[in-house]
Structures are given as structure tokens and as C-alpha cells.
Coordinates of N, CA and C in Angstrom, one line a residue:
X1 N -2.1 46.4 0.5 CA -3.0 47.1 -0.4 C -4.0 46.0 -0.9
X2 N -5.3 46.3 -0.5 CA -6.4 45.4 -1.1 C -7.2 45.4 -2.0
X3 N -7.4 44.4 -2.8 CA -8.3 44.5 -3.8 C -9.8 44.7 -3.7
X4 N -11.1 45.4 -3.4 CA -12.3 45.1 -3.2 C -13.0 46.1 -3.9
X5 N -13.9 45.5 -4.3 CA -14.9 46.5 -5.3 C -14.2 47.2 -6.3
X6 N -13.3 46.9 -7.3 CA -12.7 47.3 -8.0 C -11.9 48.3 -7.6
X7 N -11.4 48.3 -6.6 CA -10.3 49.4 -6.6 C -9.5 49.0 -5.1
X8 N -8.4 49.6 -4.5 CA -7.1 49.0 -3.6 C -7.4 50.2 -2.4
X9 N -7.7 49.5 -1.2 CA -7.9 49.8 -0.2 C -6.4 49.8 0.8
X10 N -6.0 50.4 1.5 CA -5.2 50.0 2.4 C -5.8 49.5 3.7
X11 N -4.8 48.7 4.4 CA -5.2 47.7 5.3 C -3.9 47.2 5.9
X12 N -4.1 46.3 6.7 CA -2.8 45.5 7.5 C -3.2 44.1 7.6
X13 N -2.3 43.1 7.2 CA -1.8 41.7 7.4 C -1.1 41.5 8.6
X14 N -1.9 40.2 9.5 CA -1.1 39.6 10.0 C -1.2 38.3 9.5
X15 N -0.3 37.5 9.8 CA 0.3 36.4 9.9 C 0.8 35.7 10.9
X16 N -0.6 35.0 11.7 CA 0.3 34.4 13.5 C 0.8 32.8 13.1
X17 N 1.9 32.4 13.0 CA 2.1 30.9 13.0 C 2.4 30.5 14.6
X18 N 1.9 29.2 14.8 CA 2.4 28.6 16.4 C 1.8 27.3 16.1
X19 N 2.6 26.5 16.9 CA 2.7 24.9 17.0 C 1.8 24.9 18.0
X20 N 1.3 23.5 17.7 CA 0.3 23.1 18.4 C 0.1 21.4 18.8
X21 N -0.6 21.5 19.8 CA -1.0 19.7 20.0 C -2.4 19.5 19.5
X22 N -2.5 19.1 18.7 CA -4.3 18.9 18.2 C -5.1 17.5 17.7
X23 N -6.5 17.2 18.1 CA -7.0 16.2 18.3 C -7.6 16.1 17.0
X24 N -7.2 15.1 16.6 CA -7.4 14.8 15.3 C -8.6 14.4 15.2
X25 N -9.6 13.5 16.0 CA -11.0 13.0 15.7 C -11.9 14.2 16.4
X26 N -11.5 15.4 17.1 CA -12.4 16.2 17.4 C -12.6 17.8 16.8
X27 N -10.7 17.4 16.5 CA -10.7 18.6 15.3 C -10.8 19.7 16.1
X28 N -10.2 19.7 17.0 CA -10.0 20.8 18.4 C -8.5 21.0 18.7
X29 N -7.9 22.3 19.0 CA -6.7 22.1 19.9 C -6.7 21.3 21.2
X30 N -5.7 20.5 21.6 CA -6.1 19.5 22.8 C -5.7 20.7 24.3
X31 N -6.6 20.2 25.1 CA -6.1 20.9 26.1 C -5.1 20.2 27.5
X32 N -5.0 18.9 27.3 CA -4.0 18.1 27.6 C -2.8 17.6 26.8
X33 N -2.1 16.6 27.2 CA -1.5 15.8 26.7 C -1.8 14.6 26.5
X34 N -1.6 14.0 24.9 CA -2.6 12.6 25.0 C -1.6 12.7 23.8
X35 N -1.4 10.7 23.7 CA -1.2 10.3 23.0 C -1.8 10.3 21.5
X36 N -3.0 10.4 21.3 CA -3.6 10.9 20.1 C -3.5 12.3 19.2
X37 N -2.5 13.1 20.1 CA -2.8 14.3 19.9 C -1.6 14.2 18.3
X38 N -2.0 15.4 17.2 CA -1.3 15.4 16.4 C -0.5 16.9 16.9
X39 N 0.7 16.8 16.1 CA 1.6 18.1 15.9 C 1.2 18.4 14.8
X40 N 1.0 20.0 14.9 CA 0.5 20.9 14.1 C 1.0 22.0 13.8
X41 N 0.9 23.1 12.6 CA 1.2 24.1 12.6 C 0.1 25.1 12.6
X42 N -0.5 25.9 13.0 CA -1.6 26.4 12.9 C -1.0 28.3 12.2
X43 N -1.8 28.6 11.4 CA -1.5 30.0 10.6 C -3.1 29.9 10.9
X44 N -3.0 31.8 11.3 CA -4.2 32.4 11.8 C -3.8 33.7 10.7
X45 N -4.3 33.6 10.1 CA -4.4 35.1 8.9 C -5.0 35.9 9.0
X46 N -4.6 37.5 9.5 CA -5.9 38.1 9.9 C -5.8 39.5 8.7
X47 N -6.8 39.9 8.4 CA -6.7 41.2 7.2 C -7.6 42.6 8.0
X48 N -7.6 43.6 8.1 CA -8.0 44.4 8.5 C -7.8 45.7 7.6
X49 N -9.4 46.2 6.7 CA -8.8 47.0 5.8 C -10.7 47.8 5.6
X50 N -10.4 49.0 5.0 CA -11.9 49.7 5.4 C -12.0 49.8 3.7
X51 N -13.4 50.1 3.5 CA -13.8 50.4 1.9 C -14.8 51.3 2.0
X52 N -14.5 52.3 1.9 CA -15.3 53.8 1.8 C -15.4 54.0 3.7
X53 N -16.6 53.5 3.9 CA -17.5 54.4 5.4 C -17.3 52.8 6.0
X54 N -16.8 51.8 5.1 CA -17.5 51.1 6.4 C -16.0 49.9 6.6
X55 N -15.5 49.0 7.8 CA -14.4 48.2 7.4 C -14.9 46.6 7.4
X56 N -13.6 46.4 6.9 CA -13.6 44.4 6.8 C -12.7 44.3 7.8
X57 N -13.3 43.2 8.8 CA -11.9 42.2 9.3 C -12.2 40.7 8.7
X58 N -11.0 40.1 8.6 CA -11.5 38.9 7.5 C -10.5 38.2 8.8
X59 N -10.7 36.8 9.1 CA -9.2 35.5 9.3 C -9.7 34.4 8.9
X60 N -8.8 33.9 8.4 CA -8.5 32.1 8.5 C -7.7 31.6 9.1
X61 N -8.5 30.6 9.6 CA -7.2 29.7 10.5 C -6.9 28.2 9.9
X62 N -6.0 28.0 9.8 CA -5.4 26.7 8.7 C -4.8 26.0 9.8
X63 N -5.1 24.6 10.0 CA -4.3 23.8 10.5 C -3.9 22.3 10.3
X64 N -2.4 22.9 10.1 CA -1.8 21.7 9.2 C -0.8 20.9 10.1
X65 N -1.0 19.4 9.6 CA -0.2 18.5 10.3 C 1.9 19.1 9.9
X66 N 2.6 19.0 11.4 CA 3.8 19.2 11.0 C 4.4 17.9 9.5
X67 N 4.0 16.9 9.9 CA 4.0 15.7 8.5 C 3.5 16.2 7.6
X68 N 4.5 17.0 6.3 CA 3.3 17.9 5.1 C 2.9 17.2 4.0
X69 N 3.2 15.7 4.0 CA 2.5 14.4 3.3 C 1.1 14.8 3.6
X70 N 0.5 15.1 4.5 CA -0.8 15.4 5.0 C -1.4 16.5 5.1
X71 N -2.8 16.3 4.1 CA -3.7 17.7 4.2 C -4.1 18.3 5.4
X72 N -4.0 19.4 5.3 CA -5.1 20.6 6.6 C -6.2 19.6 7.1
X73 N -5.9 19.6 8.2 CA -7.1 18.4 9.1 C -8.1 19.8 9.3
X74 N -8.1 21.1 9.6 CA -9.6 21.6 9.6 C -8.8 23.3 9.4
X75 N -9.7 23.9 8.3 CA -9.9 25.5 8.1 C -11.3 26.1 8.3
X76 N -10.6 27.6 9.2 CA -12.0 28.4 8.8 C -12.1 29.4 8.5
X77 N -13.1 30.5 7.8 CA -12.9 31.7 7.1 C -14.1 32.5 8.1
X78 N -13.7 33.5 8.0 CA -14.6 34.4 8.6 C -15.0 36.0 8.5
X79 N -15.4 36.5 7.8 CA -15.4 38.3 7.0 C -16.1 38.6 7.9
X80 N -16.5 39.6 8.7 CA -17.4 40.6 9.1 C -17.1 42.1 8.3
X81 N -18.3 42.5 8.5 CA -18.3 44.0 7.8 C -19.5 44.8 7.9
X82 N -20.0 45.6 7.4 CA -21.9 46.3 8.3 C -22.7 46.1 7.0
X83 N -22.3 45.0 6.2 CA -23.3 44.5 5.5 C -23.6 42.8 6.1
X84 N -22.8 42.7 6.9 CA -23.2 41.4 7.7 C -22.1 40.5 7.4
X85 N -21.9 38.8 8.0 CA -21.1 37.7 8.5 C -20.7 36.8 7.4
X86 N -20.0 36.5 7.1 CA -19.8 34.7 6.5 C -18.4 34.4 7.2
X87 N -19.5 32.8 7.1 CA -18.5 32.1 8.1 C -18.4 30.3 7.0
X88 N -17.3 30.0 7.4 CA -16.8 28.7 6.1 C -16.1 28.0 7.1
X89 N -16.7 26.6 7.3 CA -15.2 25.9 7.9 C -15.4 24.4 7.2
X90 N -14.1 24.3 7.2 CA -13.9 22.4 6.4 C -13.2 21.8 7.6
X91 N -13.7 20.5 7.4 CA -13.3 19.1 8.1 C -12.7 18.0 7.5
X92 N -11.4 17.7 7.6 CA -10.9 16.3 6.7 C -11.4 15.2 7.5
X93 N -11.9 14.7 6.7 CA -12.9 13.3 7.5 C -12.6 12.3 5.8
X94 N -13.3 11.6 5.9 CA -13.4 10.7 4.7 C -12.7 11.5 3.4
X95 N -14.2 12.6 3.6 CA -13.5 13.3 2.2 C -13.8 14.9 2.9
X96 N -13.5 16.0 2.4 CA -14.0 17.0 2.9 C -15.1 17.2 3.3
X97 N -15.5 17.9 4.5 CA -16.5 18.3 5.2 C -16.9 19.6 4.9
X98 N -17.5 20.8 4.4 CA -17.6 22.3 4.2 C -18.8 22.5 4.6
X99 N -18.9 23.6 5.8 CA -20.0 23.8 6.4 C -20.1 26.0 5.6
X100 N -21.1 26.4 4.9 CA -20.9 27.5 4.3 C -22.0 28.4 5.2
X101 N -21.8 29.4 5.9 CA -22.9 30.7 6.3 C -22.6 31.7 5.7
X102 N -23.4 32.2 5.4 CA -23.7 34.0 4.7 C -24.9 34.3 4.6
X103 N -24.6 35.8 5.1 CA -26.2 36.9 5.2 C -26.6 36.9 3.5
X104 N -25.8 36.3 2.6 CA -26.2 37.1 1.4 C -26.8 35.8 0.5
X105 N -28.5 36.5 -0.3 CA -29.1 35.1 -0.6 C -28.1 34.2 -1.9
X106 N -27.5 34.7 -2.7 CA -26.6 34.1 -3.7 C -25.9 33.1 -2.7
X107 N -25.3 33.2 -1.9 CA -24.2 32.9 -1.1 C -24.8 31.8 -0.1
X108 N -26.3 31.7 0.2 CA -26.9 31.1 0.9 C -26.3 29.9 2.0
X109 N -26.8 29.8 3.2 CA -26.5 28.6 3.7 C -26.7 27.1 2.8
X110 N -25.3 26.2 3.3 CA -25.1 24.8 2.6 C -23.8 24.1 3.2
X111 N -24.0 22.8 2.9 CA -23.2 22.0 3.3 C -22.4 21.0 2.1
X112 N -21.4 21.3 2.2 CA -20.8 20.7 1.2 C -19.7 19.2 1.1
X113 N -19.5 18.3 0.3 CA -18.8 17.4 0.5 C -17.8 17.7 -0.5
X114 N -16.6 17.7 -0.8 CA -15.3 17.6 -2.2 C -14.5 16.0 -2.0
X115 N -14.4 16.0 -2.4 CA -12.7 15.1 -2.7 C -11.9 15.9 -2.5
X116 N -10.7 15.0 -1.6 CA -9.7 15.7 -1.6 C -8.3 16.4 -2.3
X117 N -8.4 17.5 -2.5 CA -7.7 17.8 -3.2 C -6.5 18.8 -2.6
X118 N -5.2 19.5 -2.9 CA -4.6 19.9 -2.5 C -5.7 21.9 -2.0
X119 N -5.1 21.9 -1.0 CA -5.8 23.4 -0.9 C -4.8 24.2 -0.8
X120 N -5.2 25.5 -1.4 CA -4.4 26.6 -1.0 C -4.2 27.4 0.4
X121 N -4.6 27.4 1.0 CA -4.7 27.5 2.8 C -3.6 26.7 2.9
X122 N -3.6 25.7 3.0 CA -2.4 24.6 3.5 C -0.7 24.9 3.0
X123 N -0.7 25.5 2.1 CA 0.3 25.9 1.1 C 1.1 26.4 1.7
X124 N 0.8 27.8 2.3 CA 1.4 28.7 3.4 C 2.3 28.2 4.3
X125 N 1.6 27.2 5.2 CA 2.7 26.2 6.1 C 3.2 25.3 5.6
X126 N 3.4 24.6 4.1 CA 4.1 23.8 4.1 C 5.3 25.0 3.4
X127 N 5.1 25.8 2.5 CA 6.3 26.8 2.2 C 7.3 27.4 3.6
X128 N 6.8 27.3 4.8 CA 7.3 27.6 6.1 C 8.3 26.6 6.3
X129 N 7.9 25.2 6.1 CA 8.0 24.0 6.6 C 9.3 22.9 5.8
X130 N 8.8 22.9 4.4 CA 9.5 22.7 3.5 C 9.0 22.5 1.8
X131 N 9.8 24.0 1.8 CA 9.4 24.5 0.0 C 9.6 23.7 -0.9
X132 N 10.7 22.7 -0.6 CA 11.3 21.6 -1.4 C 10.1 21.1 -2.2
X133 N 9.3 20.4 -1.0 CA 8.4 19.5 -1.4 C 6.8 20.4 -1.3
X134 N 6.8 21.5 -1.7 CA 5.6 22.0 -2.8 C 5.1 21.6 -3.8
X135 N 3.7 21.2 -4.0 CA 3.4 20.7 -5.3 C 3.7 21.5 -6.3
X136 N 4.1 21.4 -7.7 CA 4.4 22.3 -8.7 C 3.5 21.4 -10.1
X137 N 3.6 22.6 -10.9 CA 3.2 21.7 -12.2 C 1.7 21.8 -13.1
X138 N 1.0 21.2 -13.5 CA -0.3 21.8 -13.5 C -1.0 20.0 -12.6
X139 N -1.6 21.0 -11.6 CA -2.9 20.8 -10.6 C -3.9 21.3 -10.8
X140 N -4.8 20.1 -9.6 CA -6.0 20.6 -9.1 C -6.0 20.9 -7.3
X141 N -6.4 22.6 -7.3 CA -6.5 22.8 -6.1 C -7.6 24.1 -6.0
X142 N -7.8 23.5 -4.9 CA -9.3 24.2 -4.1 C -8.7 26.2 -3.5
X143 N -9.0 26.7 -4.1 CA -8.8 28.4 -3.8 C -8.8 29.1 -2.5
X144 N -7.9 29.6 -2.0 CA -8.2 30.1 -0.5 C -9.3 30.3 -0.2
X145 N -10.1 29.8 0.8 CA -11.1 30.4 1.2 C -11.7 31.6 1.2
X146 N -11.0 32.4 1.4 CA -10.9 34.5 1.1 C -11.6 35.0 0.1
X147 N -10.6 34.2 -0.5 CA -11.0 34.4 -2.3 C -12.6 33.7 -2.7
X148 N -12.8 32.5 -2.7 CA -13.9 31.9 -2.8 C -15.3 32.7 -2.3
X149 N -15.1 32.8 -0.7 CA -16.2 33.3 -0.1 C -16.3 34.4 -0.3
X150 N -15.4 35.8 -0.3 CA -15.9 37.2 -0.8 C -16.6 37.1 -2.1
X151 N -15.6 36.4 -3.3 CA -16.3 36.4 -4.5 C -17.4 35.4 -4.6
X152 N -17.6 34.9 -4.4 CA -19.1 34.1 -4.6 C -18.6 33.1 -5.8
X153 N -17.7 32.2 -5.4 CA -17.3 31.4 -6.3 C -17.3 30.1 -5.7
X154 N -17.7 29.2 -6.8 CA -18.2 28.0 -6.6 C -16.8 27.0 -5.3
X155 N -17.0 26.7 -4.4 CA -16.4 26.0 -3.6 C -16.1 24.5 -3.8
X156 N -14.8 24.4 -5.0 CA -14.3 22.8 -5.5 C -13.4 23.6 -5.9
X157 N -12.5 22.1 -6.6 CA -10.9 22.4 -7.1 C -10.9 22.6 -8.6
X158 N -9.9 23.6 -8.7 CA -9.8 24.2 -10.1 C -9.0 23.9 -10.8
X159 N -8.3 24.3 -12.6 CA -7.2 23.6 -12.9 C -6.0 25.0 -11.9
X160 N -5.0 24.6 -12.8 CA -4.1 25.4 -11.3 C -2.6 24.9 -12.0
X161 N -1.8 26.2 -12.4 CA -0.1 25.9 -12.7 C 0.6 26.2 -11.0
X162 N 1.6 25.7 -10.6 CA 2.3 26.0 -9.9 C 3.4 25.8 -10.2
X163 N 4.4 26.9 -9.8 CA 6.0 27.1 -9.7 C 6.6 27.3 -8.7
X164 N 8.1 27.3 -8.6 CA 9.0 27.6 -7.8 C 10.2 28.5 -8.1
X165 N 10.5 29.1 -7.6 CA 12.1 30.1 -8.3 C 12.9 30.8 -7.6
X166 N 13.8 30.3 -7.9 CA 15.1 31.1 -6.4 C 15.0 32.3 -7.5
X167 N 15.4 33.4 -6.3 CA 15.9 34.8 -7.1 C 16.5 35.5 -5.6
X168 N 18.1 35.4 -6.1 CA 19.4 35.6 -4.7 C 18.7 35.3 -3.2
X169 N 18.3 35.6 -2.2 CA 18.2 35.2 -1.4 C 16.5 34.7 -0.9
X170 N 16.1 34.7 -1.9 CA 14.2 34.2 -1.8 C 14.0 33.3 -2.5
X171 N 12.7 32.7 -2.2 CA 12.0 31.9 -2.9 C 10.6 32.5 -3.2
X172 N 10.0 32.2 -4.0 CA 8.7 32.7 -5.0 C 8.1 31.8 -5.3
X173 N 6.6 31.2 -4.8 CA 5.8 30.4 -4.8 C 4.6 31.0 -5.4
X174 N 4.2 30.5 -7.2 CA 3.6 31.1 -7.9 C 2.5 30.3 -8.2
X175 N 0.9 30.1 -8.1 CA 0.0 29.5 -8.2 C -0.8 30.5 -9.4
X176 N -1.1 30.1 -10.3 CA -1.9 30.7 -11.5 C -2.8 29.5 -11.7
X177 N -4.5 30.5 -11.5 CA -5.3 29.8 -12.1 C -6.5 30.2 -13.0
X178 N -6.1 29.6 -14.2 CA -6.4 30.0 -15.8 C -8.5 30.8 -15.9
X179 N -8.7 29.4 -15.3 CA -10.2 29.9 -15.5 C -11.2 30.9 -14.7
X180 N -10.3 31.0 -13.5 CA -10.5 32.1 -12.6 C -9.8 33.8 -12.5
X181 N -8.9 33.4 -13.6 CA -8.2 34.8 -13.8 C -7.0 35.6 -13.0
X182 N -6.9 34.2 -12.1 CA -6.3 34.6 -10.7 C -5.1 34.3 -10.3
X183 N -4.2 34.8 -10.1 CA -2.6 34.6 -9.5 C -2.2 35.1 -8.3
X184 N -1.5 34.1 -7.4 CA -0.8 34.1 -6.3 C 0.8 34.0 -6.7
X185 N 1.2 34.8 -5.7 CA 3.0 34.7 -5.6 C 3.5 34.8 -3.9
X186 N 3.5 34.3 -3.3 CA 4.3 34.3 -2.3 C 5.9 34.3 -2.4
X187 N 6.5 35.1 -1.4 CA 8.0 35.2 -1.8 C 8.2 35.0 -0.4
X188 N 9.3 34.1 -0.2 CA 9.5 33.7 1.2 C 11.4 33.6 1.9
X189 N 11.7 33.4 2.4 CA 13.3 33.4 2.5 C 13.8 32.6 2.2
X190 N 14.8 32.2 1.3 CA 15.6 31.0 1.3 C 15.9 30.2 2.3
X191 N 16.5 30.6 3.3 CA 16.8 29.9 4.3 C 15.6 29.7 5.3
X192 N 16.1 28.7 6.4 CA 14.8 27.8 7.2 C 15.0 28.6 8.2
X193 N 14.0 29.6 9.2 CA 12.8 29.1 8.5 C 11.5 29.7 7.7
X194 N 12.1 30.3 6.5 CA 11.4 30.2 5.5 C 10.2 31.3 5.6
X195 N 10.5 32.8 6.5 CA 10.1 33.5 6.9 C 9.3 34.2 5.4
X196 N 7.7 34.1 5.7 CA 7.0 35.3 4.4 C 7.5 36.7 4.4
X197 N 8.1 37.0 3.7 CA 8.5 38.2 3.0 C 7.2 39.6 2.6
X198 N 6.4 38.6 1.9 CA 5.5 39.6 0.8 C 4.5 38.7 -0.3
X199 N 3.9 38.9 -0.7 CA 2.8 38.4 -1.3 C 1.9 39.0 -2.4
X200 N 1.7 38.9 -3.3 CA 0.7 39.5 -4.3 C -0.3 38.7 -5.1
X201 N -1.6 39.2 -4.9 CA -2.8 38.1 -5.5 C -3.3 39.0 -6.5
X202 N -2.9 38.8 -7.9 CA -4.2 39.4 -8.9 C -5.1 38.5 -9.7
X203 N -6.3 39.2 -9.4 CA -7.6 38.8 -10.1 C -8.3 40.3 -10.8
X204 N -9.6 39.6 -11.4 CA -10.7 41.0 -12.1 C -11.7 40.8 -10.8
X205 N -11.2 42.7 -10.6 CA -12.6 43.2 -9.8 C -13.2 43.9 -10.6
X206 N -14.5 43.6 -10.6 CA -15.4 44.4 -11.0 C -14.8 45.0 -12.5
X207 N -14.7 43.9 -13.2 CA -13.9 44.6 -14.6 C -12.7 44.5 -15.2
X208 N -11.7 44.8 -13.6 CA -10.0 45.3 -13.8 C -9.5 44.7 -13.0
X209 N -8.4 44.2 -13.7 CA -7.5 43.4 -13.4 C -6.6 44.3 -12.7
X210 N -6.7 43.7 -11.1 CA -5.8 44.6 -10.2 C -4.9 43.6 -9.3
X211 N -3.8 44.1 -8.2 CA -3.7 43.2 -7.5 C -3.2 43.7 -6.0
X212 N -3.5 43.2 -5.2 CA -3.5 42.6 -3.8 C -2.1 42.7 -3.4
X213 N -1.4 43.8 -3.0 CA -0.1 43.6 -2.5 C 0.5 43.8 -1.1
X214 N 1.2 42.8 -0.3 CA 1.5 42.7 0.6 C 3.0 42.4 1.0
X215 N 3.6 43.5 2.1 CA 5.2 43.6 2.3 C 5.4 43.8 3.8
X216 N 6.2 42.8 4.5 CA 6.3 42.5 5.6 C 6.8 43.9 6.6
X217 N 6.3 44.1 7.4 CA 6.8 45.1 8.3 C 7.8 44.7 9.6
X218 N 7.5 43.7 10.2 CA 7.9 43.4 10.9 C 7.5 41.6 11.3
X219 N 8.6 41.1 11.8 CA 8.6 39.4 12.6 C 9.0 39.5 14.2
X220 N 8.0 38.4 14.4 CA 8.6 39.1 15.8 C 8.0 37.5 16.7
X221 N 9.4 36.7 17.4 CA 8.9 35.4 17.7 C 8.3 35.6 19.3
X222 N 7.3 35.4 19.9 CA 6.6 36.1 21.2 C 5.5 34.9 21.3
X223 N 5.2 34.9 22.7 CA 4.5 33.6 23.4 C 3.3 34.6 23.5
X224 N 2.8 35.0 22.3 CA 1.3 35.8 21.9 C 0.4 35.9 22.7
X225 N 0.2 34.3 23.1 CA -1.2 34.2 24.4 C -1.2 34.9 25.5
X226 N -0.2 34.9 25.8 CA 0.2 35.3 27.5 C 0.1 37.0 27.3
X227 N 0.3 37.6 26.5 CA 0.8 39.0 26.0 C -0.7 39.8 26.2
X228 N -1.5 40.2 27.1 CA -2.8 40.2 26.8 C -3.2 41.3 27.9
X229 N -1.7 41.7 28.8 CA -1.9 43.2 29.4 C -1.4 44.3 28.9
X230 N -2.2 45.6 29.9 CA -1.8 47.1 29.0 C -0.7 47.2 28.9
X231 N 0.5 46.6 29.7 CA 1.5 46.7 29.0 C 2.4 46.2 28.2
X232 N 1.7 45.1 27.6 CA 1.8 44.6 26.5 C 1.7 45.3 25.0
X233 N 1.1 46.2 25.1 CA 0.8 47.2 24.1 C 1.7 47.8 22.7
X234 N 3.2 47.5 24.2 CA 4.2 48.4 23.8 C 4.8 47.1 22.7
X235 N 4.5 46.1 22.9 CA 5.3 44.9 21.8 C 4.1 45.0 20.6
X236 N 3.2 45.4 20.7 CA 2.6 45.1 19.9 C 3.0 47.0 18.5
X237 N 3.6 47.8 19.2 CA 3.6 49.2 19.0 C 5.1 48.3 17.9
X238 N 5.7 47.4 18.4 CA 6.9 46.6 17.7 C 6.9 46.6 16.4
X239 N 5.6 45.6 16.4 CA 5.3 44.9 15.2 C 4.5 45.7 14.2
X240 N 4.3 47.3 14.8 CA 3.9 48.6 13.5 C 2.8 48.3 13.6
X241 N 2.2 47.6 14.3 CA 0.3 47.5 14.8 C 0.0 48.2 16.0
X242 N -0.4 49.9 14.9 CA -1.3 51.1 16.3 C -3.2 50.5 16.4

């Protein structure tokens, strides 16, 4: 259930995680084997949800070193909809790289530099990976991309509480950030490996404080790539995606 224009659209979440070999100075998946290559987790997020006559497809793709001492080496964001494109992608280089496109003049083309700071994109796979060591506390972290680019909000790190909390067989990964009005909860499984469950984001749309809720339908572990004939259809009929 999605938040847009003040009011909750229905839609469908996916969530593709898969390991990867990836080239760290080109910021590419590798298509060999090379000693340079880093191990990675890559989370491809995709949202698919309509608002009145017309729909959104939204993804990001986060790709994070399996080492979760280490920031997202490169994310990107991407909306389409029949008011037109934005597209966002960052580069860890020195300091962040942020390259921004959109049809819309507020939103205008730019290129951005940050400091590094913890991002929310990254979050996801390290709660996969190991929840233990989630930052908690009060931080500074940079806002999912999603959030940023739909709303037209300034692209840097914000203040930011983070928590952690068993409740019987889950974990609950809670990000509140005060000046933006906005709260994240991910709820994930206790045990490894630490399968997303469900999720809820409230913020003010247009006014009202609403929120964004999302509850898993199905998991399903499949060599995705390869999966790409008509009769493949029938796995995909699996995972409650008509």
C-alpha cells in the first residue's frame, strides 16, 4: 500500500537480492573473473503501483560490499510514469559522486558531491547480512533515494534516530527522521538469513500523515537470469506476480 499524492495506492514490491562479482574502479558487475573483483550483495527494489489513470514503476539498485564495514560502492533510482523520467545514481569515489536527471524544473538536472555518510539504501543488505552490527543511535544518514527524488528533497544527510528490537521471532529495524517527518521500520527474521518480512514508511503527503505498508507474499531462492522463457511464467505465477 503506497503513499502518493496524499492518499494509498495499491501496488506490488519486489525485492531481488543476488551475489555478485563487481569491479570496484568501474563500478560495473564484472563479466569475468579477476582478481580485483569485489564480492557483493546487490538488492534491485522494484515498486509497481498506478495513481488514478496513470502508473509508477520505480527501482533501485544498491550495491553493497559483502564486508558491511563498507559503504554501497554505487546506487541508482529510477521512477517512470506519463508525466515523465528521473533518474539518480551515486558513485563512492573519494567522497560521493551523485549524478541527478528529471523532467521536472524544481528537480532540475545537477551533479552533486556529499561526504560520506551512512545511507539508507545500504541498510537493507546489511540487516540481510548482519543486523548485529547496524548503526543505531542518533546519526547522520542520507534518505533512500525514493523518498528523496519523488519528494523533491534536498539530496545530503539528515539528523536520524536508529533502533533495534527482538519481538519473539523478528527483528524490527527503526530509522526516524525528526526534521523530515519520516519513519522507516523494517521487520526481518531473527534467524540468518534474515529474510524481509514487511516494512512500513510514514511521512506527510500532501498534509497527512500516512504510511506505506508492505507484507511479504512470497520468497522464493531461483537462478532469476536464466528464468526468461514462456514457461517460466509458471514460477513467476509462484511468487503471486500476475
Amino acid at each position: 500500500m503506497q503513499v502518493r499524492y496524499g492518499e494509498i495506492h495499491e501496488g506490488t514490491a519486489v525485492n531481488i537480492f543476488v551475489t555478485e562479482d563487481f569491479l570496484p574502479e568501474k563500478q560495473v558487475k564484472a563479466d569475468d573473473p579477476n582478481k580485483k573483483n569485489v564480492s557483493i550483495l546487490k538488492l534491485n527494489s522494484t515498486k509497481n503501483f498506478t495513481t488514478g489513470i496513470y502508473p509508477y514503476t520505480l527501482m533501485t539498485s544498491t550495491f553493497s560490499p559483502i564486508d558491511i564495514n563498507q559503504n554501497a560502492i554505487k546506487i541508482s533510482f529510477s521512477a517512470q510514469e506519463w508525466c515523465g523520467n528521473t533518474f539518480v545514481q551515486l558513485n563512492n569515489r573519494e567522497d560521493y559522486q551523485i549524478q541527478f536527471y528529471s523532467y521536472f524544473e524544481s528537480n532540475a538536472d545537477r551533479k552533486i558531491n556529499l561526504k560520506k555518510e551512512i545511507l539508507e539504501n545500504e541498510l537493507w543488505s546489511q540487516l540481510r547480512i548482519s543486523p548485529e552490527n547496524l548503526p543505531i543511535g542518533e546519526l547522520q544518514i542520507i534518505p533512500s533515494f525514493e523518498f528523496l527524488g519523488l519528494h523533491h528533497k534536498e539530496f545530503k544527510a539528515f539528523d536520524a534516530i536508529a533502533s533495534i528490537e527482538e519481538k519473539g521471532n523478528f527483528l524490527i529495524y527503526t530509522i526516524n527522521y525528526p526534521k523530515l517527518e519520516r519513519t522507516l521500520s523494517i521487520k526481518a527474521s531473527k534467524d540468518f538469513p534474515h529474510k524481509i518480512e514487511s516494512w512500513e514508511e510514514t511521512f506527510v503527503s500532501r498534509g497527512k500523515t500516512l504510511t506505506t505498508k508492505a507484507e511479504k507474499i512470497k520468497t522464493l531462492q531461483s537462478a532469476y537470469w536464466s528464468k526468461n522463457g514462456v514457461a517460466d511464467t509458471e514460477e513467476r505465477k509462484e511468487l503471486g506476480l500476475n
